[in-house]
CSV table of C-alpha atoms in Angstrom, one decimal:
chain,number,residue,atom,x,y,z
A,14,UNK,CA,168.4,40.5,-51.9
A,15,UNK,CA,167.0,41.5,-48.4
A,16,UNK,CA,163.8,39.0,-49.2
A,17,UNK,CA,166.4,36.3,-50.2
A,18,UNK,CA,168.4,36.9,-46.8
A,19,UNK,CA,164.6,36.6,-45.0
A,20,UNK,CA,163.6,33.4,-46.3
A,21,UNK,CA,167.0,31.8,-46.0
A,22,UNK,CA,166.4,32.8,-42.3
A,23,UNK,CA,163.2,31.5,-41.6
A,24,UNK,CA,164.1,27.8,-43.3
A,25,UNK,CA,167.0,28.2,-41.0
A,26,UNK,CA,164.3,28.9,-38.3
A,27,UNK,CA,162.4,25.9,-39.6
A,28,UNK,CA,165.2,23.3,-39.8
A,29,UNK,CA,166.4,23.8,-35.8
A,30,UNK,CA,164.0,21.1,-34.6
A,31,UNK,CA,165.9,19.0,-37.0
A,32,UNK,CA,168.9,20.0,-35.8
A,33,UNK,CA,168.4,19.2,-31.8
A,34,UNK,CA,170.7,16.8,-30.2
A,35,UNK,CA,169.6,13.1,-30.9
A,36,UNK,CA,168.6,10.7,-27.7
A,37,UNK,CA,171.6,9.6,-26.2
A,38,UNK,CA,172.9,5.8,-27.4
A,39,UNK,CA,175.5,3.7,-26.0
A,40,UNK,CA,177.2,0.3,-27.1
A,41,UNK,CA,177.8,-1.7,-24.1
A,42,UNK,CA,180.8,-3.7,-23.4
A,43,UNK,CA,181.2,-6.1,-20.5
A,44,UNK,CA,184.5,-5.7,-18.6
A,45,UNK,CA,184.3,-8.8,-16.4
A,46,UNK,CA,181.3,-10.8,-15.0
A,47,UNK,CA,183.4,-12.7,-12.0
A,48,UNK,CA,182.5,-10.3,-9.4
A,49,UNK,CA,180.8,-11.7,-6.2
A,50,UNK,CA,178.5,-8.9,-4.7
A,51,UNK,CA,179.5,-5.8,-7.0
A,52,UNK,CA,178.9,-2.4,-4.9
A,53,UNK,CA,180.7,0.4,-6.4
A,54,UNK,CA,182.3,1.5,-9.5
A,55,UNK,CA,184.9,4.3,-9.3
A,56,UNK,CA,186.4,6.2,-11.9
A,57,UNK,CA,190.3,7.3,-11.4
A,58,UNK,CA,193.6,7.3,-13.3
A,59,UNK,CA,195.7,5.3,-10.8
A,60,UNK,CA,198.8,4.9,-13.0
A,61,UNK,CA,198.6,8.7,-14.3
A,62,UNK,CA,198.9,7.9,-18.0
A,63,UNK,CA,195.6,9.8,-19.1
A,64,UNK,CA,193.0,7.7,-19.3
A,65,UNK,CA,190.5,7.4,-16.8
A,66,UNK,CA,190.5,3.3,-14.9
A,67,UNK,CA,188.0,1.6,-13.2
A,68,UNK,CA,187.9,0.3,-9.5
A,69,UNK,CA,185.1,-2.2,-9.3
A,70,UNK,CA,184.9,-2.7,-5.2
A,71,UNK,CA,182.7,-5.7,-4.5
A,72,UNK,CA,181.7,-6.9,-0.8
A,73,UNK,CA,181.9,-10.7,-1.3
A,74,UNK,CA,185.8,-10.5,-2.7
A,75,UNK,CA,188.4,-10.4,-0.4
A,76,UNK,CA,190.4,-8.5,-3.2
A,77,UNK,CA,190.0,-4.5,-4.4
A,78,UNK,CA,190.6,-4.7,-7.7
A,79,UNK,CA,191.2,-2.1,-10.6
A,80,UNK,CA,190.7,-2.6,-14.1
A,81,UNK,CA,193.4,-0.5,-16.3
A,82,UNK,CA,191.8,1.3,-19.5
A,83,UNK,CA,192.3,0.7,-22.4
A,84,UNK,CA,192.6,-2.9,-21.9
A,85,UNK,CA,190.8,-3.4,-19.4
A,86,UNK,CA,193.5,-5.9,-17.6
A,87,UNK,CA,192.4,-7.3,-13.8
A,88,UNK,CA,194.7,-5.6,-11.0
A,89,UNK,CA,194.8,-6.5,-7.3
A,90,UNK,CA,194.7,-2.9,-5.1
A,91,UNK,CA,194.5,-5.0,-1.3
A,92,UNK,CA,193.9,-8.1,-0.1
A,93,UNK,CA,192.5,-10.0,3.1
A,94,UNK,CA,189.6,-7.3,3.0
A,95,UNK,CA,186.5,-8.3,4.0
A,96,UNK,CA,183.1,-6.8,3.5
A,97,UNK,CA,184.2,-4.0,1.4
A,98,UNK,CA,181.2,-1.2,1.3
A,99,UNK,CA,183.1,2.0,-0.9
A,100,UNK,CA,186.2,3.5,-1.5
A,101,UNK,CA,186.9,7.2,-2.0
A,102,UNK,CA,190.4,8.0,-4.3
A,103,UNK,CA,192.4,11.7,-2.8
A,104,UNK,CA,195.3,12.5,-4.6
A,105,UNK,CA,197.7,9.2,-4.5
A,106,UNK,CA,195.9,7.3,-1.6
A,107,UNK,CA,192.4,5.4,-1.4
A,108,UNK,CA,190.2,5.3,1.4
A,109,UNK,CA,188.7,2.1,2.0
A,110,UNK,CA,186.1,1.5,4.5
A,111,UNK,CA,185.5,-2.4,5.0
A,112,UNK,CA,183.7,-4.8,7.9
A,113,UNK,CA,180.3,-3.7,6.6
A,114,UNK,CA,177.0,-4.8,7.9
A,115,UNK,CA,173.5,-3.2,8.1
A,116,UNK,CA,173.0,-4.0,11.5
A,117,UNK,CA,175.3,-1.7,13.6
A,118,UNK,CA,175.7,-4.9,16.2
A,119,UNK,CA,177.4,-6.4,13.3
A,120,UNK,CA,179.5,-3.5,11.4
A,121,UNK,CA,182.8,-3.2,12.3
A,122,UNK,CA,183.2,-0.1,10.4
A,123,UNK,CA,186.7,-0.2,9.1
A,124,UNK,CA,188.2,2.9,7.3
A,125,UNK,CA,191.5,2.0,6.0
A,126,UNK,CA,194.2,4.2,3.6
A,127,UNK,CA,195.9,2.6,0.3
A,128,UNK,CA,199.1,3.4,0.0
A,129,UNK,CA,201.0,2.9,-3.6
A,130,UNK,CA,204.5,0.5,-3.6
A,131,UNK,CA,205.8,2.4,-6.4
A,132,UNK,CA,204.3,0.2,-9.4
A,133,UNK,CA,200.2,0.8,-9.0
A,134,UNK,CA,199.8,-2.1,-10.6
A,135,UNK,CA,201.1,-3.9,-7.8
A,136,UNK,CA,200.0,-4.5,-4.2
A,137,UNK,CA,199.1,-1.5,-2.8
A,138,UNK,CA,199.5,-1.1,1.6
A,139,UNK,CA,196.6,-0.9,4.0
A,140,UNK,CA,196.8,1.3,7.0
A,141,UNK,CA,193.9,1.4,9.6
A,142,UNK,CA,193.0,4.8,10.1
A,143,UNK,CA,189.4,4.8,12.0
A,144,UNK,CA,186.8,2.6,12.8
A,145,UNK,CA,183.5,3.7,12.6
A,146,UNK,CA,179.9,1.6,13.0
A,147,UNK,CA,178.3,1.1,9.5
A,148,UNK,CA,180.9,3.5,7.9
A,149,UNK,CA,179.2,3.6,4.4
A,150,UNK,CA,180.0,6.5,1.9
A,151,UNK,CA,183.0,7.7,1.0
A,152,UNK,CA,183.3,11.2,-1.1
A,153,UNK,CA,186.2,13.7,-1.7
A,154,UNK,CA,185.3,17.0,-0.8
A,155,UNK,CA,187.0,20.4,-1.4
A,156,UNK,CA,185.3,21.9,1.5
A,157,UNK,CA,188.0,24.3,2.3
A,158,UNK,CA,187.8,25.6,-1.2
A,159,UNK,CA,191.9,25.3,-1.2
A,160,UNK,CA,192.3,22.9,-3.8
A,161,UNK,CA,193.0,20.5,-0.8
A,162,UNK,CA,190.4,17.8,-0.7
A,163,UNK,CA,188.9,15.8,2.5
A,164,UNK,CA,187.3,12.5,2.9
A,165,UNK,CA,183.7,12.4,3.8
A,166,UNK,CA,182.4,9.4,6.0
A,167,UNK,CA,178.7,8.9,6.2
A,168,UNK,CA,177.5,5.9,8.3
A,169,UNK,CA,174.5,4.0,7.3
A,170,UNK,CA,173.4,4.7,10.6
A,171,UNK,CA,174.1,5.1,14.4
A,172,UNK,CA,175.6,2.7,16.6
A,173,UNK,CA,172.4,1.7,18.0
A,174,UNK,CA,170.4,1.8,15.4
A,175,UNK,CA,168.5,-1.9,14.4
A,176,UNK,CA,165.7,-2.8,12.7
A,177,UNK,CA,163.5,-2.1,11.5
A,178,UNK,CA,163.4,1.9,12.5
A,179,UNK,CA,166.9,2.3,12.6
A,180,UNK,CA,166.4,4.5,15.6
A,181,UNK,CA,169.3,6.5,16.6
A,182,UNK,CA,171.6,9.9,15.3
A,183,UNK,CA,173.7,8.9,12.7
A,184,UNK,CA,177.3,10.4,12.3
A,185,UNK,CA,179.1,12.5,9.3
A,186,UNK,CA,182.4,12.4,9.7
A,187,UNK,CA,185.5,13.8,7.4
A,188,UNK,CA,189.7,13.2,7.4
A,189,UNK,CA,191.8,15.7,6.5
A,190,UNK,CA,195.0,13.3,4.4
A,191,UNK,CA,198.1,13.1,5.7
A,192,UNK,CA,196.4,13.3,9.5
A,193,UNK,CA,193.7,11.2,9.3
A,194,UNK,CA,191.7,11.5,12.5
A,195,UNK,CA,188.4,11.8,12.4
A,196,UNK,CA,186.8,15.2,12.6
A,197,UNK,CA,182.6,15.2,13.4
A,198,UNK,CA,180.4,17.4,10.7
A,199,UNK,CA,177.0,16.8,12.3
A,200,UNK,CA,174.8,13.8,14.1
A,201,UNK,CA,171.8,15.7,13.4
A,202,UNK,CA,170.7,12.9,11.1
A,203,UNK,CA,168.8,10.3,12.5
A,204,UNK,CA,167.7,6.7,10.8
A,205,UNK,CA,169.2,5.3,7.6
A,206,UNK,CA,171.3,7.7,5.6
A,207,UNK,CA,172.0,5.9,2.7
A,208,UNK,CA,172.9,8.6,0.0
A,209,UNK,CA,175.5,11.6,-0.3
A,210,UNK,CA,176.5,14.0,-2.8
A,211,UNK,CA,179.6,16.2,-3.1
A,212,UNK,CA,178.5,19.3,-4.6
A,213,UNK,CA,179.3,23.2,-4.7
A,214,UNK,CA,175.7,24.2,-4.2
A,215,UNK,CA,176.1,28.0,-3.8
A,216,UNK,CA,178.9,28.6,-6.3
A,217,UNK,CA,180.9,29.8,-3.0
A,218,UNK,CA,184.1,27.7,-4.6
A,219,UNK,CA,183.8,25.4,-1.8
A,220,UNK,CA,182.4,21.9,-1.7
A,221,UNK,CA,179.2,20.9,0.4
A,222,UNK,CA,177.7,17.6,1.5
A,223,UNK,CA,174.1,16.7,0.8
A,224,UNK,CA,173.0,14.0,2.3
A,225,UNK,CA,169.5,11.6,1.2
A,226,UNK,CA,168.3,10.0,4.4
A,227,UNK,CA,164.9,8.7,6.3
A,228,UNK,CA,165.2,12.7,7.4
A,229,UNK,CA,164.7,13.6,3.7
A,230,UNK,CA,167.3,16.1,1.6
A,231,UNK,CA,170.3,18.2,3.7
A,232,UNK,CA,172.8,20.5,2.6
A,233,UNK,CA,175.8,20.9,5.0
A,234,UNK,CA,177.9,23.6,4.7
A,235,UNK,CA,181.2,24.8,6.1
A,236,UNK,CA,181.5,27.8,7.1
A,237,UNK,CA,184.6,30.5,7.2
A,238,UNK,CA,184.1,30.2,10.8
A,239,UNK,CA,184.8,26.5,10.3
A,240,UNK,CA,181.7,25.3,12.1
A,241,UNK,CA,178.9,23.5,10.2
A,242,UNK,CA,175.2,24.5,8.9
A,243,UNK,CA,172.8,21.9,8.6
A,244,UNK,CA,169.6,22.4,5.5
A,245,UNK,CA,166.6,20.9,4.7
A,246,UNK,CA,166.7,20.9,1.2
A,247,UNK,CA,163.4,18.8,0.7
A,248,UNK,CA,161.2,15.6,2.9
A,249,UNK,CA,161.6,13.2,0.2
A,250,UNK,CA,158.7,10.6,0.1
A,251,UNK,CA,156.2,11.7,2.6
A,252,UNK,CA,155.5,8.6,3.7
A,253,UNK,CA,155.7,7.2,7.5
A,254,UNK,CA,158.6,6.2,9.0
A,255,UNK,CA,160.7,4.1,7.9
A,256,UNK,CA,159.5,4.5,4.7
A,257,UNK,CA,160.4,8.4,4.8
A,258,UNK,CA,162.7,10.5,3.1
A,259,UNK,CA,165.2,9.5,0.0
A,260,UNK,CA,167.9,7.0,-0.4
A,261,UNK,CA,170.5,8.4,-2.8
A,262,UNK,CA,170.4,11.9,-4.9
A,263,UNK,CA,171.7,13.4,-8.0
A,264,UNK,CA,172.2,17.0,-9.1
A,265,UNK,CA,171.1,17.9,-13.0
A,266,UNK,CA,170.5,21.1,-15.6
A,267,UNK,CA,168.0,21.8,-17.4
A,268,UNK,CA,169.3,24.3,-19.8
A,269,UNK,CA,170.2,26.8,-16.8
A,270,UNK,CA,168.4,25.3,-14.0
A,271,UNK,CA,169.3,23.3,-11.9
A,272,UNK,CA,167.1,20.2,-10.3
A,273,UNK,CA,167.7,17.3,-7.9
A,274,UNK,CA,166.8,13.8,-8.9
A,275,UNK,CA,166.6,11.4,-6.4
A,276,UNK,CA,165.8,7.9,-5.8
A,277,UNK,CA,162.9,7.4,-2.6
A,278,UNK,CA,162.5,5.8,-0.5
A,279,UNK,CA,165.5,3.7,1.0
A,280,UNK,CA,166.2,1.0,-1.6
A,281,UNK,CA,163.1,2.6,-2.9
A,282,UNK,CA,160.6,2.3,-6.5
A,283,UNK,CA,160.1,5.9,-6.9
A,284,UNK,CA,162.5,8.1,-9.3
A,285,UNK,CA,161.8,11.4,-8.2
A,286,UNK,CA,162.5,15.2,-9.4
A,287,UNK,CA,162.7,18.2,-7.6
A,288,UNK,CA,163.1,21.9,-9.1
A,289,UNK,CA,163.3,24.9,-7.5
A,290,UNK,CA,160.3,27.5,-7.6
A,291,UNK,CA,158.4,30.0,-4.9
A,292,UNK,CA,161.5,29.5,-2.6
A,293,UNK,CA,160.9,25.7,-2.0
A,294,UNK,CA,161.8,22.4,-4.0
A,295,UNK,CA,158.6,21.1,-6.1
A,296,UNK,CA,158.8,17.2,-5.8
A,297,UNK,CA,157.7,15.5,-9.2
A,298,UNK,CA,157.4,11.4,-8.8
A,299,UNK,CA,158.3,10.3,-12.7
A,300,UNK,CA,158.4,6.7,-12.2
A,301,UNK,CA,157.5,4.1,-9.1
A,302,UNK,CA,157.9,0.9,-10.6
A,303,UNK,CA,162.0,-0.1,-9.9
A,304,UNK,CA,162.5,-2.6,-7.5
A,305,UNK,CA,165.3,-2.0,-4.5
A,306,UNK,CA,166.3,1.7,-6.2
A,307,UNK,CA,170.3,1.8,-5.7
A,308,UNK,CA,171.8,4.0,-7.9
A,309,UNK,CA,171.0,7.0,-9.5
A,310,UNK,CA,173.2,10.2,-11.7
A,311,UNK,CA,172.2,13.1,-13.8
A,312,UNK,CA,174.8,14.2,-16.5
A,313,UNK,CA,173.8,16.0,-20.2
A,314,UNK,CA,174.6,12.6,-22.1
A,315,UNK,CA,174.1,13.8,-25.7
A,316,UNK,CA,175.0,17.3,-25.8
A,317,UNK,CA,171.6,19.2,-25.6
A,318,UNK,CA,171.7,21.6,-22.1
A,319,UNK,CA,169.1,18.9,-20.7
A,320,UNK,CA,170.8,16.5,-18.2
A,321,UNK,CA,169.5,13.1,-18.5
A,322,UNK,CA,169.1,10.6,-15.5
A,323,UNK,CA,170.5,7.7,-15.1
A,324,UNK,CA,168.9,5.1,-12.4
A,325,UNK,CA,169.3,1.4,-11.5
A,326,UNK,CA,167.4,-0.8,-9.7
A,327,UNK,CA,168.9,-4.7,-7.7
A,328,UNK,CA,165.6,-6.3,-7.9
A,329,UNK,CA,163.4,-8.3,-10.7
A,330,UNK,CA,163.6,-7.3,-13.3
A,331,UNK,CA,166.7,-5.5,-12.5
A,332,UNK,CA,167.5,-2.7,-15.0
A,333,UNK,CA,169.0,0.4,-15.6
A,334,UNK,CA,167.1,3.0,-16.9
A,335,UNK,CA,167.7,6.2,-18.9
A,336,UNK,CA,165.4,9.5,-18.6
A,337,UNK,CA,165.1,12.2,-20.7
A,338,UNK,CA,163.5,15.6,-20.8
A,339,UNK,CA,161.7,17.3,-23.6
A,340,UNK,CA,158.9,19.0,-22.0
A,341,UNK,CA,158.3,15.7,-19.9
A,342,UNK,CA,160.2,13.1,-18.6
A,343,UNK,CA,160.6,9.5,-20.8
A,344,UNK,CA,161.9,6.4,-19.7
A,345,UNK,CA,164.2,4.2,-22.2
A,346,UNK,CA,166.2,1.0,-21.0
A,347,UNK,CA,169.8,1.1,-20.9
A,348,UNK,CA,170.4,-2.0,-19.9
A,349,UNK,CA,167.2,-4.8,-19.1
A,350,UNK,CA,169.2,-7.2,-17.4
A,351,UNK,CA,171.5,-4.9,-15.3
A,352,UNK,CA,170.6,-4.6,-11.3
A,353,UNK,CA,173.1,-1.9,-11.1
A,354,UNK,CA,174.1,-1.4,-7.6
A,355,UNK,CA,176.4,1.7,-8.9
A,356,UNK,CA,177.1,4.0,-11.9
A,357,UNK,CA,179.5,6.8,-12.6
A,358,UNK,CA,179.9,8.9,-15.6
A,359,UNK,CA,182.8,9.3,-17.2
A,360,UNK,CA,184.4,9.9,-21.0
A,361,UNK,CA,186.2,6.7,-20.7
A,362,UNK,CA,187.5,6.5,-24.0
A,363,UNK,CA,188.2,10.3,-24.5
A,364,UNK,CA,186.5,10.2,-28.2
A,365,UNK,CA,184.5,13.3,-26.8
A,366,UNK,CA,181.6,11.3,-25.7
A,367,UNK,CA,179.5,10.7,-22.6
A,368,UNK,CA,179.9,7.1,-21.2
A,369,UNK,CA,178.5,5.0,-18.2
A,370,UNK,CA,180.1,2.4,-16.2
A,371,UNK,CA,177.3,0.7,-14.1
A,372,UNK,CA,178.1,-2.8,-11.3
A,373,UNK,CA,176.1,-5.5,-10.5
A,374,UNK,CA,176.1,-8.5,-8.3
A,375,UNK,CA,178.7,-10.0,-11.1
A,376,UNK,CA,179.3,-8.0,-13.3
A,377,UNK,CA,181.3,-4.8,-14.5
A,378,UNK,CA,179.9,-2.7,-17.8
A,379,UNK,CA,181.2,0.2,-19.8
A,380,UNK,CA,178.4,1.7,-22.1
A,381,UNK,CA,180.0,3.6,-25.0
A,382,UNK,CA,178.1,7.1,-25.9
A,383,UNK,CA,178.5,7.7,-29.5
């Protein structure tokens, strides 16, 4: 009996390759292709019925618009915007930040809040709040660790700043709802900061801010004391100025540990990882051939403790592309004809599986994990 219990066990042993989680695989449905400068994709439930929606913000419409899941039906949020850069969703209200240009001469900066008229399918109201040059990125943050969530702000860059250097300190900014005025984390960034990340990087139950700039990789965190620490996490590309540092960042697992993938430099070609080891951040390049590097996430897609990543790139051939780790990194295609400008990561249909939402210039996708 006892040799019958041993070889039963080592088949077992022998048949757990077999048994690993498959590649991840996705059937992708198009959503709408009558966008005009697609930026950002956000996933929220903005009529509280369950499911997760889609806001697909897109800087040549004058319209915010959210697309309702299941059906996917078109609804207006605001109106009579113009230049729409990102939108943050905290609690009922969105945080809109509009009059976008690279050039800080040019770049208004609006941050506006949306406001709900009772249906959310309706019209929503648009309340000026700040204005800030080249107000950029907008994140919800539980910095307080209260279950009480802030708006992050992170310009592109300061209000001097032009090209091509980008010369000048470049603000990070937060709101506190319901008093909106602008409160100042740190200017100790300097150049183009084109990438945050909200993330609870300690395990302290409160949320911090890493930001992916010319500068390279910082983590800001706020203190008990309520004052701000500023990190260098890692230098990103090591190149010269302005062809420095990283351009947007993404935190993954490997089994248990933990590694940073990032794309470098700004509107960069290189996907790069970072893992921890001898008290530093090991930089790993795994790929240098996108073209204009936008958008980049790390999530575990098929179930197997190993996060993949998840990276699109604007320019020809314009693609999203899907990594995954099984001793070393391999690219697949996601999507060959897809110059994602932004994805998020979601369960959209709640079947249990992983799914992606990705935007383009056009276009708004939902790829189905199965």
């Amino acid at each position: 009996m006892r040799r019958l219990f041993s070889l039963l066990f080592d088949l077992a042993l022998l048949a757990l390759p077999l048994l690993a989680a498959a590649p991840p695989a996705f059937t992708e449905h198009t959503i709408t292709s009558d966008l005009k400068g697609g930026y950002q994709v956000v996933v929220a439930d903005l009529n509280h019925d369950g499911r997760p929606d889609l806001i697909a913000l897109a800087s040549g419409l004058h319209e915010l618009v959210w697309y309702e899941n299941p059906g996917w039906q078109r609804h207006v949020l605001a109106a009579n915007q113009n230049r729409m850069i990102n939108c943050a969703v905290v609690g009922d209200e969105i945080v809109l930040a509009s009059e976008f240009a690279n050039q800080a001469k040019d770049s208004i900066g609006m941050v506006s809040v949306l406001r709900r008229n009772g249906d959310p399918r309706e019209p929503w109201t648009a309340t000026e709040i700040d204005r800030l040059t080249t107000s950029h990125r907008l994140r919800v943050a539980d910095i307080f660790g209260n279950g009480k969530p802030v708006v992050i702000n992170a310009a592109l860059t300061g209000a001097a700043a032009s090209a091509p250097d980008y010369r000048d300190q470049t603000p990070l900014v937060y709101y506190v709802p319901g008093e909106w005025k602008r409160r100042v984390i740190s200017t100790e960034n300097s150049g183009v900061v084109h990438g945050i990340l909200i993330a609870d990087w300690d395990g302290t139950g409160r949320d911090d801010v890493l930001t992916a700039s010319f500068n390279g990789i910082h983590l800001f965190r706020y203190g008990k004391d309520g004052k701000w620490t500023r990190k260098e996490v890692a230098k990103g590309d090591p190149a010269a100025w302005p062809k420095s540092g990283s351009s947007d960042i993404a935190i993954g697992h490997l089994g248990k540990k933990r590694f940073l993938a990032a794309i470098e430099p700004w509107h960069g070609n290189q996907v790069a990882v970072y893992t921890e080891g001898s008290g530093k951040w090991e930089r790993e390049v795994i790929d240098t051939t996108l073209n204009d590097g936008h958008t980049i996430q790390a999530a575990d897609l098929n179930g197997d403790g190993n996060a993949e990543i998840v990276a699109g790139f604007r320019g020809a051939p314009r693609s999203v592309y899907l990594y995954t780790y099984d001793k070393q990194w391999t690219r697949t295609v996601l999507d060959k004809d897809m110059g994602a400008a932004a994805c998020a990561i979601a369960d959209l249909n709640q079947d249990g599986h992983t799914d992606i939402a990705c935007i383009d210039s056009t276009r708004l996708k939902w790829y189905e994990g199965r």
